[in-house]
Short mmCIF file of C-alpha atoms and ligand atoms in Angstrom, two decimals:
data_model
loop_
_atom_site.label_atom_id
_atom_site.label_comp_id
_atom_site.label_asym_id
_atom_site.label_seq_id
_atom_site.Cartn_x
_atom_site.Cartn_y
_atom_site.Cartn_z
CA MET G 1 52.40 36.95 97.40
CA LYS G 2 51.34 40.32 98.72
CA THR G 3 50.63 43.60 96.88
CA LEU G 4 51.72 46.81 98.41
CA PRO G 5 49.44 49.20 98.62
CA TYR G 6 49.86 52.32 95.99
CA PRO G 7 50.41 54.25 99.06
CA VAL G 8 53.39 53.13 99.81
CA ALA G 9 54.70 52.83 96.57
CA LEU G 10 54.05 56.05 96.15
CA VAL G 11 55.95 57.29 99.15
CA SER G 12 59.15 55.65 97.59
CA LEU G 13 58.17 57.43 94.20
CA LEU G 14 57.99 60.62 96.27
CA ALA G 15 60.25 60.33 98.88
CA ILE G 16 63.21 59.84 96.15
CA CYS G 17 61.91 62.88 94.02
CA LEU G 18 62.10 65.19 97.31
CA SER G 19 65.64 63.79 98.21
CA GLY G 20 68.36 66.29 98.19
CA VAL G 21 70.75 64.84 95.83
CA THR G 22 68.72 66.26 93.04
CA LEU G 23 66.80 69.11 94.88
CA PRO G 24 67.32 72.36 93.72
CA ALA G 25 66.59 74.06 97.08
CA ALA G 26 66.27 77.97 95.84
CA ALA G 27 63.18 78.89 93.79
CA TRP G 28 64.21 81.89 91.91
CA SER G 29 67.79 82.11 91.92
CA ASN G 30 68.82 85.64 93.87
CA HIS G 31 65.40 87.40 94.93
CA ALA G 32 66.63 91.18 94.70
CA LEU G 33 66.90 90.67 91.48
CA GLY G 34 63.01 90.48 91.21
CA THR G 35 62.40 92.54 94.62
CA TRP G 36 63.98 95.90 92.95
CA GLN G 37 61.47 95.79 89.84
CA ALA G 38 58.17 94.47 91.81
CA LEU G 39 58.59 97.28 94.53
CA SER G 40 60.23 99.87 93.00
CA ALA G 41 56.84 101.84 92.83
CA THR G 42 55.84 100.98 95.77
CA LEU G 43 58.71 101.61 97.80
CA ALA G 44 60.44 104.54 96.21
CA SER G 45 62.60 107.12 97.64
CA SER G 46 59.58 109.79 96.92
CA ARG G 47 56.99 107.71 98.78
CA THR G 48 58.91 105.51 101.32
CA PRO G 49 61.49 108.05 103.56
CA ASP G 50 65.52 106.83 103.72
CA VAL G 51 66.49 104.49 107.10
CA ARG G 52 68.69 104.36 109.68
CA VAL G 53 70.93 101.05 110.27
CA GLU G 54 70.98 99.67 112.89
CA SER G 55 72.79 96.23 114.23
CA LEU G 56 70.50 93.35 115.46
CA GLU G 57 71.29 93.59 119.02
CA SER G 58 70.63 97.38 119.30
CA PHE G 59 66.86 97.00 117.99
CA LEU G 60 66.66 94.21 120.61
CA THR G 61 67.91 96.07 122.94
CA ALA G 62 65.71 98.56 122.64
CA GLU G 63 62.81 96.66 121.62
CA GLY G 64 63.38 93.37 123.61
CA HIS G 65 60.50 93.73 126.34
CA ALA G 66 58.16 94.42 123.86
CA LEU G 67 59.50 91.21 121.68
CA GLU G 68 58.41 88.71 124.35
CA PRO G 69 54.39 89.54 124.38
CA LEU G 70 54.66 89.66 120.42
CA LEU G 71 56.70 86.14 119.79
CA ARG G 72 54.22 84.70 122.86
CA GLN G 73 51.18 86.04 120.15
CA GLU G 74 52.90 84.65 117.53
CA GLU G 75 53.44 81.22 118.85
CA GLN G 76 49.75 81.50 119.68
CA TRP G 77 48.62 82.05 116.39
CA ALA G 78 51.32 79.55 114.81
CA ARG G 79 49.40 76.61 116.83
CA ALA G 80 46.21 77.66 116.21
CA HIS G 81 46.56 78.56 112.21
CA VAL G 82 49.47 76.31 110.77
CA PRO G 83 48.01 72.83 110.08
CA GLU G 84 51.37 70.14 111.41
CA TYR G 85 52.67 73.16 113.19
CA PRO G 86 55.55 71.89 115.19
CA GLN G 87 55.57 73.96 118.38
CA ARG G 88 58.12 76.18 119.59
CA PRO G 89 59.29 74.41 123.29
CA GLU G 90 58.74 76.25 125.55
CA ALA G 91 62.16 76.87 126.65
CA LEU G 92 62.78 78.76 123.50
CA ALA G 93 60.19 81.37 124.88
CA PHE G 94 62.25 84.57 124.09
CA VAL G 95 63.31 86.29 127.17
CA ALA G 96 65.35 89.74 127.27
CA SER G 97 68.83 90.09 128.85
CA ALA G 98 70.91 92.78 129.27
CA ASP G 99 73.44 91.47 127.95
CA ALA G 100 73.47 91.49 124.47
CA GLY G 101 74.86 88.85 122.92
CA GLN G 102 72.70 87.07 124.76
CA ASN G 103 70.03 88.98 123.65
CA ARG G 104 70.93 88.20 119.89
CA GLN G 105 71.32 84.48 120.68
CA ARG G 106 68.04 83.72 122.14
CA PHE G 107 66.11 85.93 119.39
CA LEU G 108 67.58 83.33 117.14
CA ALA G 109 66.48 80.40 119.13
CA ALA G 110 63.00 82.18 119.52
CA LEU G 111 62.58 82.56 115.91
CA ARG G 112 64.74 79.27 115.14
CA ILE G 113 66.51 79.63 112.60
CA ASN G 114 70.72 78.88 112.38
CA PRO G 115 72.48 79.94 114.83
CA GLN G 116 74.85 80.63 112.58
CA ALA G 117 73.41 82.68 110.73
CA LYS G 118 75.61 85.89 109.86
CA LEU G 119 73.28 89.16 109.29
CA GLN G 120 75.49 91.23 108.92
CA LEU G 121 74.87 94.92 107.93
CA TYR G 122 74.79 94.69 104.23
CA LEU G 123 73.18 95.84 101.03
CA GLN G 124 73.28 93.70 98.09
CA LEU G 125 74.40 95.96 94.85
CA ARG G 126 72.72 94.82 91.80
CA PRO G 127 75.13 93.12 89.25
CA GLY G 128 76.56 96.02 86.96
CA ALA G 129 77.53 98.88 89.41
CA ASP G 130 80.61 100.37 90.35
CA VAL G 131 81.96 99.17 93.11
CA THR G 132 85.11 101.14 92.38
CA GLY G 133 85.88 102.90 95.93
CA GLU G 134 83.12 100.89 97.80
CA THR G 135 83.83 98.84 100.93
CA LEU G 136 82.24 95.45 100.12
CA LEU G 137 81.90 92.46 102.07
CA PRO G 138 82.98 89.25 101.15
CA TRP G 139 80.25 86.97 99.93
CA SER G 140 81.21 84.01 102.77
CA ALA G 141 80.72 87.16 104.94
CA VAL G 142 76.81 87.21 104.07
CA THR G 143 75.69 83.35 103.74
CA THR G 144 76.68 79.93 105.96
CA LEU G 145 76.47 78.27 102.35
CA GLN G 146 79.90 76.66 101.08
CA HIS G 147 78.55 77.18 97.28
CA SER G 148 75.80 79.57 96.15
CA ALA G 149 76.75 80.36 92.20
CA SER G 150 73.97 83.40 92.53
CA VAL G 151 75.83 84.62 96.02
CA MET G 152 79.59 84.46 95.00
CA ASN G 153 78.27 86.21 91.95
CA ALA G 154 76.90 89.08 93.59
CA HIS G 155 78.50 91.89 95.47
CA PHE G 156 77.70 93.20 98.94
CA LEU G 157 78.37 96.70 100.23
CA ARG G 158 78.94 96.99 103.90
CA LEU G 159 76.82 98.92 105.91
CA GLN G 160 77.47 101.08 109.35
CA GLU G 161 75.47 101.57 111.91
CA ALA G 162 73.79 105.19 111.56
CA GLN G 163 74.09 105.15 107.71
CA SER G 164 71.36 106.42 106.27
CA VAL G 165 70.08 103.72 103.43
CA ALA G 166 67.00 103.25 101.03
CA ALA G 167 64.35 101.12 102.08
CA LEU G 168 64.19 99.44 98.97
CA GLU G 169 67.39 98.45 98.88
CA VAL G 170 67.19 96.57 102.90
CA VAL G 171 63.86 94.98 101.28
CA ALA G 172 65.25 93.32 97.80
CA SER G 173 68.40 92.49 99.49
CA ALA G 174 66.54 90.92 102.67
CA SER G 175 64.73 89.25 99.64
CA ASP G 176 67.65 86.77 98.90
CA GLU G 177 68.62 86.86 102.79
CA PRO G 178 66.55 83.43 103.80
CA ASP G 179 68.75 81.48 101.33
CA TYR G 180 71.49 82.02 102.88
CA GLY G 181 71.54 80.05 105.57
CA LEU G 182 69.02 80.54 107.94
CA ASP G 183 66.84 77.42 107.82
CA LEU G 184 69.86 75.52 107.61
CA GLY G 185 70.04 72.41 109.94
CA LEU G 186 67.12 72.95 112.05
CA TRP G 187 65.65 69.14 111.84
CA GLU G 188 66.56 67.13 114.66
CA ASN G 189 68.33 64.57 112.79
CA ASN G 190 70.41 66.97 110.51
CA PRO G 191 74.11 67.20 111.84
CA GLY G 192 74.11 69.45 114.96
CA ALA G 193 70.74 70.03 115.41
CA GLN G 194 70.11 67.80 118.53
CA ALA G 195 71.54 70.27 120.58
CA LEU G 196 69.48 73.07 119.57
CA GLY G 197 65.83 71.38 120.77
CA TYR G 198 64.02 73.22 118.24
CA GLY G 199 61.38 71.09 118.33
CA PHE G 200 60.93 70.75 113.92
CA GLY G 201 60.89 66.99 114.13
CA LYS G 202 62.85 65.41 111.56
CA GLN G 203 63.39 66.48 108.12
CA PRO G 204 59.77 65.52 106.26
CA PHE G 205 62.19 64.75 103.26
CA GLY G 206 64.91 65.32 101.40
CA ASN G 207 68.68 63.43 102.50
CA PRO G 208 68.98 65.03 106.07
CA ALA G 209 72.76 64.76 105.74
CA LEU G 210 72.72 66.95 102.72
CA GLU G 211 73.00 71.01 103.64
CA TYR G 212 71.28 72.47 101.10
CA SER G 213 68.35 69.98 101.49
CA SER G 214 66.92 70.68 104.84
CA GLN G 215 65.61 73.94 104.17
CA ALA G 216 63.76 73.33 101.17
CA PRO G 217 60.27 72.23 103.59
CA PHE G 218 60.25 75.92 104.94
CA HIS G 219 60.68 77.22 101.33
CA MET G 220 58.10 75.00 99.71
CA GLY G 221 54.68 74.61 99.89
CA PHE G 222 52.66 71.49 98.94
CA PHE G 223 49.07 72.53 99.38
CA HIS G 224 47.16 71.79 96.43
CA GLU G 225 48.01 67.43 96.08
CA SER G 226 45.52 65.49 94.98
CA PRO G 227 44.00 63.05 98.45
CA ILE G 228 45.79 60.02 97.50
CA VAL G 229 49.37 61.74 97.22
CA TYR G 230 48.63 63.27 100.83
CA LYS G 231 47.34 59.79 102.03
CA ALA G 232 50.66 58.06 100.58
CA ALA G 233 53.08 60.68 101.57
CA GLY G 234 51.72 62.71 104.36
CA PHE G 235 55.00 63.81 104.62
CA LEU G 236 54.01 66.81 102.61
CA ARG G 237 51.50 68.32 104.56
CA ARG G 238 54.61 68.78 106.69
CA THR G 239 55.88 72.93 104.65
CA TYR G 240 55.79 75.91 106.33
CA PRO G 241 56.55 78.51 104.75
CA GLN G 242 53.37 80.27 106.42
CA TYR G 243 55.15 79.53 109.55
CA ARG G 244 58.12 81.63 108.10
CA ILE G 245 55.43 84.34 106.30
CA HIS G 246 53.54 85.63 109.68
CA LEU G 247 56.32 85.30 111.72
CA TYR G 248 58.87 87.86 109.71
CA GLN G 249 55.67 89.92 108.86
CA THR G 250 54.80 90.16 112.42
CA LEU G 251 58.15 91.24 113.58
CA ALA G 252 58.41 93.48 110.77
CA SER G 253 55.10 95.25 111.39
CA HIS G 254 56.37 96.29 115.00
CA ALA G 255 60.06 97.04 114.21
CA LEU G 256 57.80 99.72 111.88
CA ARG G 257 55.55 100.90 114.19
CA SER G 258 58.56 101.06 116.69
CA GLY G 259 60.57 103.14 115.03
CA HIS G 260 62.84 101.02 114.06
CA PRO G 261 62.42 101.32 110.23
CA TYR G 262 66.05 99.32 109.16
CA TRP G 263 64.44 96.25 110.75
CA GLY G 264 61.40 96.74 109.56
CA TRP G 265 62.17 96.25 106.20
CA ARG G 266 64.71 93.76 106.70
CA PHE G 267 62.11 91.44 108.21
CA ALA G 268 59.49 92.67 105.68
CA GLY G 269 62.44 91.19 103.11
CA TRP G 270 62.80 87.86 104.92
CA ALA G 271 59.03 87.21 104.60
CA LEU G 272 58.35 88.44 101.41
CA HIS G 273 61.10 85.68 100.05
CA TYR G 274 58.83 83.10 101.20
CA VAL G 275 55.74 84.42 99.48
CA GLN G 276 57.77 84.89 96.32
CA ASP G 277 59.12 80.92 96.97
CA LEU G 278 55.52 80.25 96.39
CA THR G 279 55.41 82.12 92.74
CA GLN G 280 57.84 78.95 91.54
CA PRO G 281 55.39 75.88 90.07
CA TYR G 282 57.99 73.38 91.18
CA HIS G 283 57.96 74.47 94.23
CA THR G 284 54.38 73.98 94.56
CA LYS G 285 53.86 71.54 93.16
CA VAL G 286 55.40 67.78 93.68
CA LEU G 287 56.24 66.45 90.22
CA PRO G 288 55.29 68.97 87.37
CA GLY G 289 54.12 67.14 84.40
CA VAL G 290 53.40 63.62 85.91
CA SER G 291 49.67 62.85 86.32
CA VAL G 292 48.88 60.83 89.39
CA PRO G 293 47.68 57.41 87.40
CA ARG G 294 51.31 57.89 86.04
CA MET G 295 53.07 58.51 89.28
CA LEU G 296 51.49 54.95 90.22
CA TRP G 297 52.14 53.03 87.34
CA ILE G 298 55.43 54.13 87.49
CA ASN G 299 56.17 52.78 90.95
CA ALA G 300 54.62 49.79 90.01
CA LEU G 301 57.11 49.12 87.51
CA ASP G 302 60.00 49.96 90.33
CA LEU G 303 58.60 47.29 92.48
CA MET G 304 58.72 45.10 89.55
CA GLY G 305 62.11 45.81 89.56
CA ALA G 306 62.71 48.09 86.31
CA HIS G 307 64.05 51.15 88.14
CA GLY G 308 64.65 53.03 84.72
CA SER G 309 60.82 55.32 85.22
CA LYS G 310 61.33 56.17 88.53
CA GLN G 311 65.25 57.34 87.98
CA GLU G 312 63.93 59.23 84.61
CA VAL G 313 61.19 60.99 86.61
CA VAL G 314 63.41 62.35 89.31
CA THR G 315 66.16 63.69 86.85
CA ARG G 316 63.41 65.55 84.88
CA VAL G 317 61.83 67.30 87.46
CA SER G 318 64.93 68.31 89.25
CA ASN G 319 66.80 69.23 85.71
CA ARG G 320 63.56 71.42 84.89
CA HIS G 321 63.27 72.95 88.31
CA ALA G 322 67.02 74.08 87.64
CA ALA G 323 66.70 74.96 84.45
CA LEU G 324 63.90 77.27 85.19
CA GLU G 325 66.14 79.12 87.68
CA ASN G 326 69.02 79.20 85.50
CA TYR G 327 67.08 80.76 82.14
CA GLN G 328 65.65 83.76 84.89
CA TYR G 329 68.58 84.23 86.65
CA ARG G 330 70.62 84.33 84.06
CA ARG G 331 68.35 86.32 81.78
CA MET G 332 67.81 89.07 84.67
CA ARG G 333 71.21 89.44 85.54
CA ALA G 334 72.11 90.13 82.32
CA ALA G 335 69.93 93.15 81.85
CA TYR G 336 70.90 94.64 85.08
CA GLN G 337 74.70 94.59 83.56
CA ARG G 338 73.04 96.03 80.27
CA LYS G 339 71.69 98.90 82.47
CA ASP G 340 68.60 98.26 81.41
CA SER G 341 66.05 100.62 82.14
CA ALA G 342 62.55 101.41 82.52
CA ASP G 343 62.44 104.10 79.93
CA ALA G 344 64.84 102.83 77.34
CA ARG G 345 63.12 100.66 74.72
CA HIS G 346 64.15 97.44 74.50
CA GLU G 347 64.02 96.70 78.16
CA ASP G 348 64.30 93.53 79.20
CA ALA G 349 60.31 91.74 79.32
CA LEU G 350 61.36 89.84 82.61
CA LEU G 351 62.45 92.36 84.14
CA GLN G 352 59.02 94.76 82.75
CA ALA G 353 56.58 91.89 84.10
CA ALA G 354 57.73 92.12 87.87
CA ARG G 355 57.01 95.55 88.09
CA ASP G 356 54.14 96.00 85.45
CA LYS G 357 51.47 96.25 87.82
CA PRO G 358 48.18 97.07 85.44
CA ASP G 359 46.27 94.56 87.14
CA ASP G 360 47.36 94.54 90.21
CA ALA G 361 44.05 95.18 91.41
CA GLN G 362 42.44 91.43 90.42
CA TYR G 363 44.94 90.46 93.09
CA ALA G 364 42.99 89.18 96.25
CA ALA G 365 44.11 91.79 98.89
CA TYR G 366 46.65 89.73 101.00
CA THR G 367 45.25 88.32 103.76
CA ALA G 368 47.23 85.05 106.15
CA ASP G 369 45.13 82.77 104.23
CA SER G 370 46.94 83.66 101.07
CA VAL G 371 49.61 81.27 100.99
CA ARG G 372 47.69 78.09 101.24
CA GLN G 373 44.87 79.19 99.32
CA ASN G 374 45.59 81.72 96.51
CA ILE G 375 49.40 82.58 95.85
CA SER G 376 50.74 78.73 96.52
CA LEU G 377 47.44 77.75 94.14
CA GLN G 378 48.56 80.10 91.33
CA SER G 379 51.50 78.78 90.72
CA HIS G 380 50.82 74.94 90.94
CA ASP G 381 47.87 75.45 88.98
CA ALA G 382 51.00 76.53 86.22
CA ALA G 383 52.72 73.94 87.39
CA ASP G 384 51.68 71.58 84.08
CA ALA G 385 52.19 74.20 81.67
CA THR G 386 55.19 75.36 82.77
CA ASP G 387 56.86 72.35 82.54
CA ALA G 388 55.33 71.36 78.89
CA ALA G 389 56.62 74.17 77.66
CA LEU G 390 60.06 73.75 79.16
CA GLU G 391 60.36 70.62 77.73
CA GLN G 392 59.37 71.99 74.40
CA LEU G 393 61.73 74.89 74.81
CA LEU G 394 64.89 73.87 76.26
CA PRO G 395 67.65 71.64 74.70
CA GLU G 396 66.35 68.47 74.84
CA LYS G 397 69.71 67.22 76.80
CA THR G 398 68.79 69.60 80.05
CA VAL G 399 65.44 68.60 80.04
CA SER G 400 65.02 65.41 79.46
CA ASP G 401 68.37 63.26 79.28
CA PRO G 402 68.13 60.93 82.19
CA HIS G 403 72.09 61.10 82.59
CA TYR G 404 72.28 64.61 82.20
CA VAL G 405 72.47 66.67 85.99
CA PHE G 406 71.72 69.79 85.61
CA GLY G 407 74.52 72.24 86.96
CA GLU G 408 76.80 69.70 86.98
CA THR G 409 77.26 68.19 83.65
CA GLU G 410 77.35 71.76 82.78
CA PRO G 411 77.87 73.45 85.21
CA GLU G 412 78.58 77.12 83.14
CA ILE G 413 75.68 76.61 81.31
CA ASP G 414 73.54 79.73 80.53
CA LEU G 415 70.74 78.32 79.08
CA PHE G 416 69.56 82.44 78.18
CA ALA G 417 72.30 82.21 75.61
CA VAL G 418 71.89 79.03 74.62
CA LEU G 419 68.37 80.40 74.33
CA ALA G 420 69.67 83.07 71.85
CA ALA G 421 70.08 80.48 69.18
CA ALA G 422 66.14 79.34 68.99
CA SER G 423 64.22 80.30 66.38
CA PRO G 424 62.13 83.81 67.28
CA GLN G 425 58.85 81.81 68.07
CA GLN G 426 60.39 79.59 70.64
CA GLN G 427 62.51 82.76 72.34
CA ALA G 428 58.76 84.91 72.37
CA HIS G 429 57.09 81.25 73.47
CA MET G 430 59.98 81.20 76.68
CA THR G 431 59.57 84.87 77.29
CA ASP G 432 55.76 84.73 77.67
CA MET G 433 56.00 81.36 79.81
CA VAL G 434 58.74 83.27 82.13
CA SER G 435 57.01 86.23 82.27
CA GLY G 436 54.45 85.34 83.10
CA LEU G 437 55.88 83.62 86.28
CA MET G 438 57.82 87.25 86.99
CA HIS G 439 54.25 88.75 86.83
CA HIS G 440 52.83 86.78 89.33
CA PHE G 441 56.47 87.26 91.70
CA GLY G 442 56.28 90.65 91.33
CA ALA G 443 52.25 91.42 92.13
CA GLN G 444 52.70 88.70 95.29
CA SER G 445 54.66 90.96 96.64
CA ARG G 446 53.67 94.21 95.96
CA SER G 447 49.88 92.62 97.53
CA PHE G 448 52.54 91.24 100.49
CA MET G 449 53.97 94.71 100.84
CA GLN G 450 51.05 96.39 101.47
CA THR G 451 49.94 95.04 104.50
CA LEU G 452 53.08 96.80 105.93
CA LEU G 453 52.76 99.82 104.37
CA PRO G 454 50.86 102.91 105.96
CA PRO G 455 46.80 103.16 104.32
CA LYS G 456 47.07 105.34 101.34
CA THR G 457 45.23 108.69 102.14
ZN1 ZN C 501 63.94 80.16 98.82
#
């Protein structure tokens, strides 16, 4: 009998673990909740003037010709700096048009984002905000997704061109936007994507037939796996947050310099989204809590016909990923709804953690290498401890029962409410763990934003 080499076995485990069936593709549910805190001082109205709302078409009409060389250089940068970069086909190089509709279409194609992306003029409102008398957009006007609990729970204020808005609100709203369908359906084996000719190749992992799974390789960064894992599952090298961040950072910087601050801050928020995604440990380590020898052993069992262990690992990782997001989202949303504020004595710890900045100076200044060498490494290194804490602190069924599917078995589960019944020690441990992650989220967000702010005088 021929024995399968380890790498082949590992591919099957990893491929299944990363299949869209079980993979929550958001990292932090509703990035705006964290961004409002993280940048509340950095982008305070006293330091950053309000900006005039501008449609994408107006921006492209004004800057189209300048964007041609800018995007050409950006493509050269990506080819030189992003490992495994799937080159943008020449046919998609941005060429400005006198026709506004065509300009928009060409721009989305040059960025290689979902041509159906809504890109409305809107702001997300804080949970608990009084919306009486406001002109709201239905949630389906901002996203291409058919279902997204955190988007469906949010309120979106419709903006008009030339209206004046605060930079912080633009960045915070935009920091959630890449989860509204911008990166969906772009791989050549996604339904209908062949016609786009985006040149990304086949979806590296996940189930290409499932809508939401297709964005994962842009929102995750598996840069710190062990060599045997890459040897076995080379597709793990094909994750591209670095490409998205640099592209949107370049556009933001250009728009800010050329007198289009609304789009400057909106692109900045898009870039920020991917930086923040990489502060989520389940986005930077493929199987938190599972050692490589254990992965190999589970696969050996699987190949001998004992599939139980593999299925358990898949369910567990996916459930814990979703459980962490559920707790963080529900807790922060509740804090906004209660209107916790910085000067109140009992402000929620997660809001404080995203905002606290005494040790910001210890965080390295952001450079293009930070994505791989610093931000993703920090959360990767926190992954096993995060996983262990979730196992210890959350209800066993939600994080360890292989028959429990998070978000389906109990669609309305609120782990923040559930934890309120736990012992004070357990609650404190959970608070410390998630606060630590939110602190990274905030500090890395500020570090990135410094690249777009004028130098301090
Ligand atoms: Zn994301």
